[in-house]
Short mmCIF file of C-alpha atoms in Angstrom, two decimals:
data_model
loop_
_atom_site.label_atom_id
_atom_site.label_comp_id
_atom_site.label_asym_id
_atom_site.label_seq_id
_atom_site.Cartn_x
_atom_site.Cartn_y
_atom_site.Cartn_z
CA MET Q 1 20.65 -184.45 134.62
CA ILE Q 2 22.92 -186.22 132.26
CA PHE Q 3 22.78 -189.17 135.32
CA LYS Q 4 19.19 -189.24 134.89
CA LEU Q 5 19.24 -189.25 131.23
CA PHE Q 6 21.26 -192.20 131.91
CA ILE Q 7 19.05 -193.89 133.60
CA GLY Q 8 15.55 -192.98 131.49
CA ALA Q 9 17.79 -194.75 128.52
CA PHE Q 10 18.68 -198.00 130.06
CA LEU Q 11 15.37 -198.59 131.40
CA ILE Q 12 13.32 -197.68 128.44
CA VAL Q 13 15.74 -200.16 126.51
CA ASN Q 14 15.28 -202.80 129.23
CA LEU Q 15 11.08 -202.38 128.89
CA LEU Q 16 11.50 -203.37 124.52
CA ALA Q 17 13.96 -206.09 125.85
CA LYS Q 18 11.79 -207.97 127.72
CA GLU Q 19 9.70 -208.21 124.54
CA LEU Q 20 9.50 -212.07 124.21
CA ASP Q 21 9.62 -212.06 120.82
CA GLN Q 22 12.54 -214.99 119.52
CA LEU Q 23 12.10 -218.90 120.79
CA ASP Q 24 15.53 -218.69 122.52
CA GLU Q 25 14.49 -215.53 124.70
CA LEU Q 26 10.66 -217.59 125.35
CA ILE Q 27 12.99 -220.43 126.26
CA ASP Q 28 15.78 -218.78 128.33
CA TYR Q 29 12.79 -217.37 130.47
CA LEU Q 30 10.92 -221.20 131.11
CA LYS Q 31 14.12 -222.00 132.47
CA LYS Q 32 14.40 -219.19 134.57
CA ASN Q 33 10.20 -219.36 135.76
CA SER Q 34 9.40 -223.07 136.30
CA GLY Q 35 5.56 -223.53 136.00
CA THR Q 36 4.97 -221.14 133.55
CA ARG Q 37 1.72 -221.41 131.68
CA ILE Q 38 2.17 -222.49 128.18
CA GLY Q 39 -1.22 -222.71 125.55
CA PHE Q 40 -2.05 -225.68 123.74
CA LEU Q 41 -5.35 -226.57 121.47
CA THR Q 42 -4.49 -230.43 122.27
CA PRO Q 43 -2.10 -232.52 123.99
CA SER Q 44 -0.76 -233.66 120.51
CA ASN Q 45 0.26 -229.40 119.48
CA TYR Q 46 2.14 -230.04 123.34
CA ALA Q 47 3.80 -233.32 122.19
CA SER Q 48 5.03 -232.05 119.01
CA VAL Q 49 7.09 -229.47 120.69
CA LYS Q 50 7.36 -230.78 124.22
CA ARG Q 51 11.56 -232.18 122.97
CA ILE Q 52 12.22 -228.03 123.06
CA LEU Q 53 10.78 -226.85 126.46
CA PRO Q 54 12.13 -227.33 129.65
CA ASP Q 55 10.96 -229.28 132.33
CA GLY Q 56 8.62 -227.11 134.62
CA VAL Q 57 6.39 -225.74 132.48
CA LYS Q 58 2.59 -226.32 132.85
CA PRO Q 59 0.89 -226.83 129.02
CA VAL Q 60 -3.10 -225.32 129.45
CA TYR Q 61 -5.78 -226.44 126.67
CA ALA Q 62 -8.55 -224.23 124.99
CA GLU Q 63 -10.40 -225.70 122.89
CA HIS Q 64 -11.13 -222.18 121.06
CA GLU Q 65 -8.07 -220.69 119.41
CA GLN Q 66 -9.65 -217.26 120.09
CA ASP Q 67 -9.89 -218.40 123.58
CA LEU Q 68 -6.17 -219.06 123.60
CA THR Q 69 -4.87 -215.83 122.37
CA GLN Q 70 -7.44 -214.04 124.57
CA MET Q 71 -5.45 -216.35 127.26
CA VAL Q 72 -2.36 -214.70 126.45
CA LEU Q 73 -3.99 -211.30 126.20
CA ASN Q 74 -5.25 -211.24 129.04
CA GLY Q 75 -1.88 -212.68 130.84
CA SER Q 76 -2.90 -215.99 131.83
CA ILE Q 77 -0.56 -217.38 129.99
CA VAL Q 78 2.94 -216.43 128.78
CA ALA Q 79 2.36 -217.72 125.22
CA ALA Q 80 0.66 -219.81 123.31
CA LEU Q 81 1.38 -222.83 120.31
CA VAL Q 82 -0.69 -223.41 117.29
CA SER Q 83 0.47 -225.55 114.06
CA GLY Q 84 -0.01 -222.49 112.11
CA LEU Q 85 -0.48 -218.87 112.45
CA PRO Q 86 -3.67 -216.84 114.55
CA GLU Q 87 -5.84 -215.13 113.46
CA HIS Q 88 -5.45 -212.01 111.50
CA LYS Q 89 -6.91 -209.69 113.06
CA TYR Q 90 -5.21 -210.49 116.19
CA HIS Q 91 -1.67 -210.20 114.76
CA ASP Q 92 -0.31 -206.41 115.41
CA SER Q 93 -1.16 -207.52 119.76
CA LEU Q 94 0.95 -210.61 119.02
CA HIS Q 95 4.76 -211.69 118.49
CA ILE Q 96 4.72 -214.35 116.43
CA PHE Q 97 7.67 -216.57 115.73
CA SER Q 98 8.47 -220.31 115.02
CA SER Q 99 9.03 -223.32 117.10
CA ASN Q 100 11.80 -224.56 114.24
CA LEU Q 101 9.75 -227.31 114.46
CA ILE Q 102 8.09 -228.73 111.27
CA THR Q 103 4.94 -231.18 112.17
CA MET Q 104 3.65 -233.21 109.44
CA HIS Q 105 -0.36 -234.19 109.11
CA SER Q 106 -1.62 -236.78 107.94
CA PHE Q 107 -5.30 -239.21 107.52
CA LEU Q 108 -5.15 -241.71 109.99
CA MET Q 109 -6.94 -245.22 109.99
CA ALA Q 110 -6.73 -248.14 111.63
CA PRO Q 111 -4.49 -251.03 110.24
CA ASP Q 112 -4.92 -253.80 109.52
CA LEU Q 113 -4.45 -257.38 111.89
CA SER Q 114 -1.28 -259.01 111.32
CA THR Q 115 2.06 -260.10 113.20
CA ASP Q 116 2.99 -256.35 113.33
CA TYR Q 117 0.05 -254.87 113.99
CA PRO Q 118 -2.20 -257.85 116.64
CA HIS Q 119 -4.23 -255.07 116.94
CA GLY Q 120 -5.19 -254.27 114.31
CA ASN Q 121 -8.98 -254.79 111.94
CA SER Q 122 -9.93 -257.54 110.72
CA VAL Q 123 -10.71 -258.26 107.14
CA ASN Q 124 -14.45 -256.89 106.81
CA LEU Q 125 -12.59 -253.82 108.61
CA SER Q 126 -9.65 -253.49 106.80
CA THR Q 127 -8.93 -250.12 105.64
CA PHE Q 128 -5.88 -251.79 102.94
CA ASP Q 129 -7.95 -250.76 100.16
CA LEU Q 130 -9.24 -247.61 101.48
CA SER Q 131 -5.66 -246.00 101.88
CA LEU Q 132 -5.15 -246.78 97.96
CA ALA Q 133 -7.49 -244.72 97.43
CA ILE Q 134 -6.81 -242.14 99.74
CA ASN Q 135 -3.73 -241.51 98.42
CA ALA Q 136 -3.96 -241.44 94.94
CA ALA Q 137 -7.10 -239.05 95.74
CA LEU Q 138 -4.62 -237.60 97.62
CA SER Q 139 -1.40 -237.25 95.28
CA LYS Q 140 -4.12 -235.90 92.55
CA MET Q 141 -5.30 -232.60 94.25
CA GLN Q 142 -1.43 -232.28 96.15
CA LEU Q 143 -0.09 -232.17 91.67
CA ARG Q 144 -3.06 -229.54 91.14
CA GLY Q 145 -1.46 -227.69 93.90
CA ILE Q 146 -4.96 -227.34 95.34
CA ASP Q 147 -3.16 -227.25 98.90
CA LEU Q 148 -0.99 -223.97 97.90
CA GLN Q 149 -4.95 -222.34 96.26
CA LEU Q 150 -6.62 -223.00 99.87
CA ALA Q 151 -3.43 -222.02 101.63
CA ILE Q 152 -3.74 -218.31 99.75
CA LYS Q 153 -7.75 -218.43 99.88
CA ASN Q 154 -7.25 -218.98 103.94
CA ALA Q 155 -4.59 -216.87 104.31
CA PRO Q 156 -3.17 -216.31 106.95
CA LYS Q 157 -1.61 -219.76 106.21
CA GLU Q 158 1.64 -220.68 105.93
CA VAL Q 159 2.12 -224.63 104.06
CA ILE Q 160 5.00 -226.21 104.18
CA GLN Q 161 4.94 -229.26 100.67
CA ALA Q 162 6.46 -232.15 102.20
CA HIS Q 163 5.34 -235.22 101.17
CA THR Q 164 6.13 -238.58 101.53
CA CYS Q 165 4.37 -239.31 98.16
CA LYS Q 166 5.78 -238.10 95.14
CA GLU Q 167 2.66 -237.04 93.54
CA ASP Q 168 4.42 -236.55 89.75
CA ASP Q 169 4.39 -239.84 88.66
CA GLN Q 170 0.24 -241.23 89.54
CA SER Q 171 1.53 -245.03 88.21
CA GLN Q 172 2.43 -245.81 91.70
CA PHE Q 173 -0.86 -244.96 93.08
CA ALA Q 174 -3.23 -248.65 92.36
CA VAL Q 175 -6.93 -247.81 92.15
CA PRO Q 176 -9.00 -250.24 93.46
CA ASN Q 177 -11.77 -251.59 91.06
CA LYS Q 178 -14.77 -249.93 92.61
CA LYS Q 179 -16.72 -253.45 92.08
CA ASP Q 180 -13.90 -255.22 93.36
CA ALA Q 181 -13.28 -252.86 97.27
CA THR Q 182 -13.59 -253.81 99.90
CA GLY Q 183 -13.29 -253.80 103.77
CA LEU Q 184 -13.79 -249.55 104.98
CA LEU Q 185 -13.47 -248.51 101.19
CA ARG Q 186 -16.41 -251.24 100.20
CA ASP Q 187 -18.72 -249.53 102.92
CA ILE Q 188 -17.83 -246.43 101.83
CA LEU Q 189 -19.07 -246.92 98.44
CA ASP Q 190 -22.35 -248.97 98.98
CA ASN Q 191 -23.19 -246.21 101.54
CA GLU Q 192 -21.77 -242.89 99.53
CA GLU Q 193 -20.40 -241.96 103.04
CA ILE Q 194 -17.45 -241.51 104.37
CA ARG Q 195 -17.18 -240.69 108.39
CA ILE Q 196 -15.04 -238.75 109.56
CA LEU Q 197 -13.18 -238.90 112.93
CA ALA Q 198 -12.93 -235.33 114.00
CA GLN Q 199 -11.57 -233.19 117.28
CA GLY Q 200 -14.33 -231.12 118.35
CA PRO Q 201 -16.16 -229.71 117.61
CA ALA Q 202 -14.10 -226.45 117.95
CA ASP Q 203 -13.04 -222.61 116.50
CA TRP Q 204 -8.91 -222.76 115.56
CA GLY Q 205 -9.91 -219.98 113.45
CA ILE Q 206 -11.18 -218.79 110.35
CA ASN Q 207 -8.14 -219.82 109.00
CA ASP Q 208 -7.35 -222.93 109.59
CA GLY Q 209 -10.54 -224.41 110.53
CA ASN Q 210 -14.34 -223.43 112.47
CA TYR Q 211 -15.88 -226.84 112.95
CA LEU Q 212 -19.23 -225.06 114.75
CA LEU Q 213 -20.29 -223.68 111.71
CA ASN Q 214 -22.66 -225.61 109.84
CA PRO Q 215 -20.74 -226.54 106.56
CA PRO Q 216 -17.20 -225.36 108.57
CA VAL Q 217 -15.01 -223.20 106.86
CA GLY Q 218 -10.82 -222.69 106.54
CA PHE Q 219 -8.52 -224.66 105.64
CA TYR Q 220 -8.78 -228.00 106.44
CA PRO Q 221 -12.39 -228.11 105.37
CA ASP Q 222 -11.64 -226.68 102.24
CA PHE Q 223 -8.39 -229.33 101.83
CA LEU Q 224 -10.99 -232.29 103.35
CA ASP Q 225 -13.70 -231.34 100.63
CA ALA Q 226 -11.01 -231.43 97.76
CA VAL Q 227 -9.69 -234.93 98.21
CA VAL Q 228 -12.85 -236.50 98.77
CA GLU Q 229 -13.64 -234.70 95.39
CA GLU Q 230 -11.27 -236.27 93.89
CA LEU Q 231 -12.54 -239.10 95.73
CA LYS Q 232 -15.38 -239.12 93.90
CA ASN Q 233 -13.65 -239.21 90.51
CA LEU Q 234 -11.30 -242.07 91.13
CA SER Q 235 -11.70 -245.20 89.00
CA GLY Q 236 -9.62 -248.38 89.21
CA SER Q 237 -8.91 -249.91 85.51
CA ASP Q 238 -12.03 -250.45 84.56
CA LYS Q 239 -12.51 -246.70 84.27
CA GLU Q 240 -16.33 -247.10 86.45
CA PRO Q 241 -15.51 -243.61 88.94
CA TYR Q 242 -16.59 -244.31 92.41
CA GLY Q 243 -19.21 -242.08 92.23
CA GLN Q 244 -21.24 -239.64 94.66
CA ILE Q 245 -19.61 -239.81 98.31
CA LYS Q 246 -21.10 -237.50 101.13
CA ILE Q 247 -18.88 -236.32 103.98
CA LYS Q 248 -19.85 -237.26 107.81
CA ARG Q 249 -18.01 -235.90 110.60
CA ILE Q 250 -17.77 -237.90 113.85
CA PHE Q 251 -17.31 -235.02 116.22
CA SER Q 252 -15.53 -236.47 119.73
CA ASN Q 253 -14.00 -233.95 122.88
CA MET Q 254 -13.62 -237.47 124.60
CA SER Q 255 -10.39 -237.45 126.93
CA PRO Q 256 -8.55 -239.84 126.46
CA PHE Q 257 -9.17 -239.35 122.29
CA PRO Q 258 -11.05 -242.26 121.30
CA TRP Q 259 -9.16 -243.97 118.47
CA TYR Q 260 -11.87 -247.39 119.17
CA TYR Q 261 -13.67 -245.51 116.58
CA LEU Q 262 -11.44 -246.13 114.22
CA PHE Q 263 -11.13 -249.90 115.41
CA ASN Q 264 -14.96 -250.64 115.44
CA GLY Q 265 -15.93 -248.84 111.91
CA THR Q 266 -17.76 -246.17 113.23
CA ALA Q 267 -15.38 -243.61 111.61
CA HIS Q 268 -13.52 -244.51 107.86
CA LEU Q 269 -10.36 -242.50 108.93
CA THR Q 270 -9.09 -239.30 110.77
CA GLU Q 271 -9.52 -235.74 110.05
CA PRO Q 272 -6.48 -234.16 107.62
CA TYR Q 273 -5.29 -232.15 110.00
CA PHE Q 274 -3.91 -234.61 112.75
CA ILE Q 275 -0.52 -234.64 113.39
CA LEU Q 276 1.60 -237.80 112.71
CA ASP Q 277 4.67 -237.36 115.06
CA ALA Q 278 1.95 -236.90 118.59
CA PRO Q 279 2.58 -239.89 120.65
CA TYR Q 280 -0.86 -243.22 120.26
CA SER Q 281 -1.39 -244.47 124.14
CA GLY Q 282 -4.29 -246.55 123.48
CA SER Q 283 -7.36 -247.34 121.64
CA GLY Q 284 -10.11 -245.37 124.24
CA LYS Q 285 -12.44 -247.49 125.12
CA GLN Q 286 -13.97 -247.41 128.68
CA CYS Q 287 -13.40 -251.32 130.29
CA THR Q 288 -14.30 -252.82 133.30
CA ASN Q 289 -11.36 -255.31 132.00
CA ASP Q 290 -8.78 -256.15 130.45
CA ASP Q 291 -10.49 -258.35 127.67
CA ASP Q 292 -12.53 -255.27 126.65
CA CYS Q 293 -9.48 -253.49 125.33
CA LEU Q 294 -7.35 -254.73 122.22
CA VAL Q 295 -4.13 -256.56 121.88
CA GLY Q 296 -1.80 -254.95 124.21
CA GLU Q 297 -3.83 -252.64 126.13
CA LYS Q 298 -4.41 -252.29 129.84
CA CYS Q 299 -7.71 -251.30 131.76
CA LEU Q 300 -7.72 -248.48 133.89
CA SER Q 301 -10.98 -247.54 133.10
CA TYR Q 302 -9.99 -246.35 129.79
CA CYS Q 303 -8.17 -248.77 127.86
CA ARG Q 304 -4.73 -247.45 127.98
CA HIS Q 305 -1.62 -248.95 125.73
CA ALA Q 306 2.26 -248.03 126.30
CA TYR Q 307 2.98 -244.87 124.42
CA ARG Q 308 4.58 -244.93 120.79
CA PRO Q 309 4.73 -243.16 118.28
CA ARG Q 310 1.25 -243.04 115.70
CA TYR Q 311 3.04 -243.98 113.10
CA LEU Q 312 3.36 -247.07 114.40
CA MET Q 313 -0.04 -248.23 115.92
CA LEU Q 314 -2.16 -246.71 113.22
CA ARG Q 315 -2.28 -246.68 108.98
CA SER Q 316 -1.15 -243.59 108.01
CA SER Q 317 -1.99 -242.08 104.55
CA CYS Q 318 0.60 -239.92 102.40
CA THR Q 319 1.94 -236.74 104.23
CA CYS Q 320 -0.88 -234.15 103.42
CA LEU Q 321 0.81 -231.33 104.60
CA GLY Q 322 4.14 -229.68 106.83
CA THR Q 323 3.04 -226.96 109.61
CA ASP Q 324 5.75 -224.83 110.95
CA SER Q 325 4.60 -224.78 114.54
CA LYS Q 326 4.33 -220.64 115.61
CA PHE Q 327 4.46 -220.03 119.43
CA TYR Q 328 2.88 -216.20 120.07
CA THR Q 329 3.45 -213.55 123.03
CA LYS Q 330 1.31 -210.30 123.61
CA ARG Q 331 2.77 -207.65 122.24
CA SER Q 332 3.56 -204.26 124.54
CA GLU Q 333 1.70 -200.93 123.59
CA THR Q 334 5.36 -199.55 123.74
CA SER Q 335 6.42 -202.43 120.96
CA LYS Q 336 3.54 -201.54 118.68
CA ASP Q 337 4.48 -199.29 115.51
CA SER Q 338 1.53 -198.47 112.96
CA SER Q 339 2.21 -201.36 110.85
CA GLY Q 340 2.10 -203.75 113.92
CA SER Q 341 5.65 -205.18 113.70
CA SER Q 342 7.73 -205.71 116.22
CA ASN Q 343 10.01 -202.55 116.72
CA ALA Q 344 13.13 -203.39 116.67
CA GLY Q 345 14.44 -200.16 114.83
CA LEU Q 346 12.25 -197.86 117.79
CA LEU Q 347 15.00 -199.40 119.90
CA VAL Q 348 17.88 -198.45 118.32
CA LEU Q 349 16.60 -195.41 117.38
CA ILE Q 350 15.50 -194.41 121.20
CA VAL Q 351 18.85 -195.79 121.62
CA PHE Q 352 20.61 -193.70 119.68
CA LEU Q 353 18.85 -190.38 120.55
CA THR Q 354 19.61 -190.04 124.16
CA PHE Q 355 23.00 -191.04 124.32
CA PHE Q 356 23.18 -188.08 120.82
CA PHE Q 357 20.78 -185.45 123.20
CA VAL Q 358 23.60 -186.42 126.07
CA GLY Q 359 26.54 -186.37 124.10
CA SER Q 360 25.04 -182.37 122.91
CA VAL Q 361 24.55 -181.32 126.29
CA GLY Q 362 27.51 -182.23 127.70
CA SER Q 363 29.30 -181.19 124.63
CA ILE Q 364 26.86 -177.55 125.09
CA GLY Q 365 28.34 -177.58 129.16
CA PHE Q 366 32.05 -177.51 128.48
CA LEU Q 367 31.89 -174.78 126.19
CA ILE Q 368 30.10 -172.63 128.31
CA TYR Q 369 32.28 -173.78 131.04
CA ARG Q 370 36.01 -172.59 128.81
CA GLU Q 371 34.52 -169.35 127.90
CA ARG Q 372 33.79 -168.58 131.17
CA ILE Q 373 37.15 -168.73 132.08
CA GLY Q 374 38.47 -167.03 129.62
CA VAL Q 375 39.29 -169.82 127.34
CA PRO Q 376 37.36 -170.29 124.86
CA VAL Q 377 37.25 -173.22 122.96
CA PHE Q 378 37.40 -171.52 119.35
CA ARG Q 379 39.62 -168.44 119.63
CA LYS Q 380 40.55 -166.29 116.99
CA PHE Q 381 44.77 -166.10 117.14
#
């Protein structure tokens, strides 16, 4: 009987211990199980954590965050990763833990033509003035703390204030005069429209952004709105505000991603959620020969470039924010409690009660045995 109790306790402890609720446990599992499927929303999300994953992991991509979460819950993938948090309604069913990696996000633009950027834009499509204006608008928004307010509004949304531009000194941001603006900023002001290159449309959760709705809702749509609102109110030394600017999104689900939209003026810049430390692999334009591509690219049905960090191939704004990329796995029913948190305490309690019970049974049996043989433990002297 006692032996069976020990076996039962071991099985319960072993069942709970197999919960993948920490990064080291997930990594250890992946090392032992080559070919394990891990879910991501985009190749950029995978690239941001690839260096910590063992060889043999098979990335799986889902267009919508809810689809990714359902794949975790139905067991078709072991874990998923998002640069933030899954929707709150799923938290009771998931283990959510940090990748211990900070992902940096920024607006991305085409660089200007130069010796360092031979693939860059010519003068009429220059992004230099645009980058000055975007950085000024972004830093003003961050200085007001609006980014943190938007994170609270769209909770659960974790924002790390990893800013490469120190917004407390606004004199460092030289805003071009409205009448003197050049390149793509001139195009924006003349047409009162800013064209934003975006992935999707997709639903990445009500906290990050649901771009299937019109207008989109969530943290990143609100973030872009706040930056453009600051952009409207910008003025140079002439004190003339930039004025009305509406947002037009250019969505794409193409693979490879059409970065050439930035180079040919189809879009002025990207959404703020684009990952800065992901790789760039070419403009993605369809081609028939190398002459159809930018300098340094090869035509492989699409214009491709040797992998390079994005910040070396594109112009980045000041960083918009950092996010702690999170893995999440399925939580078993035995590990849930009323709060939905991982039941490490329950594990300890079960072990303690099991051994207490076993010890009690053994002690009582010993007392009975001593009584039967006429040598009671507690005797009167």
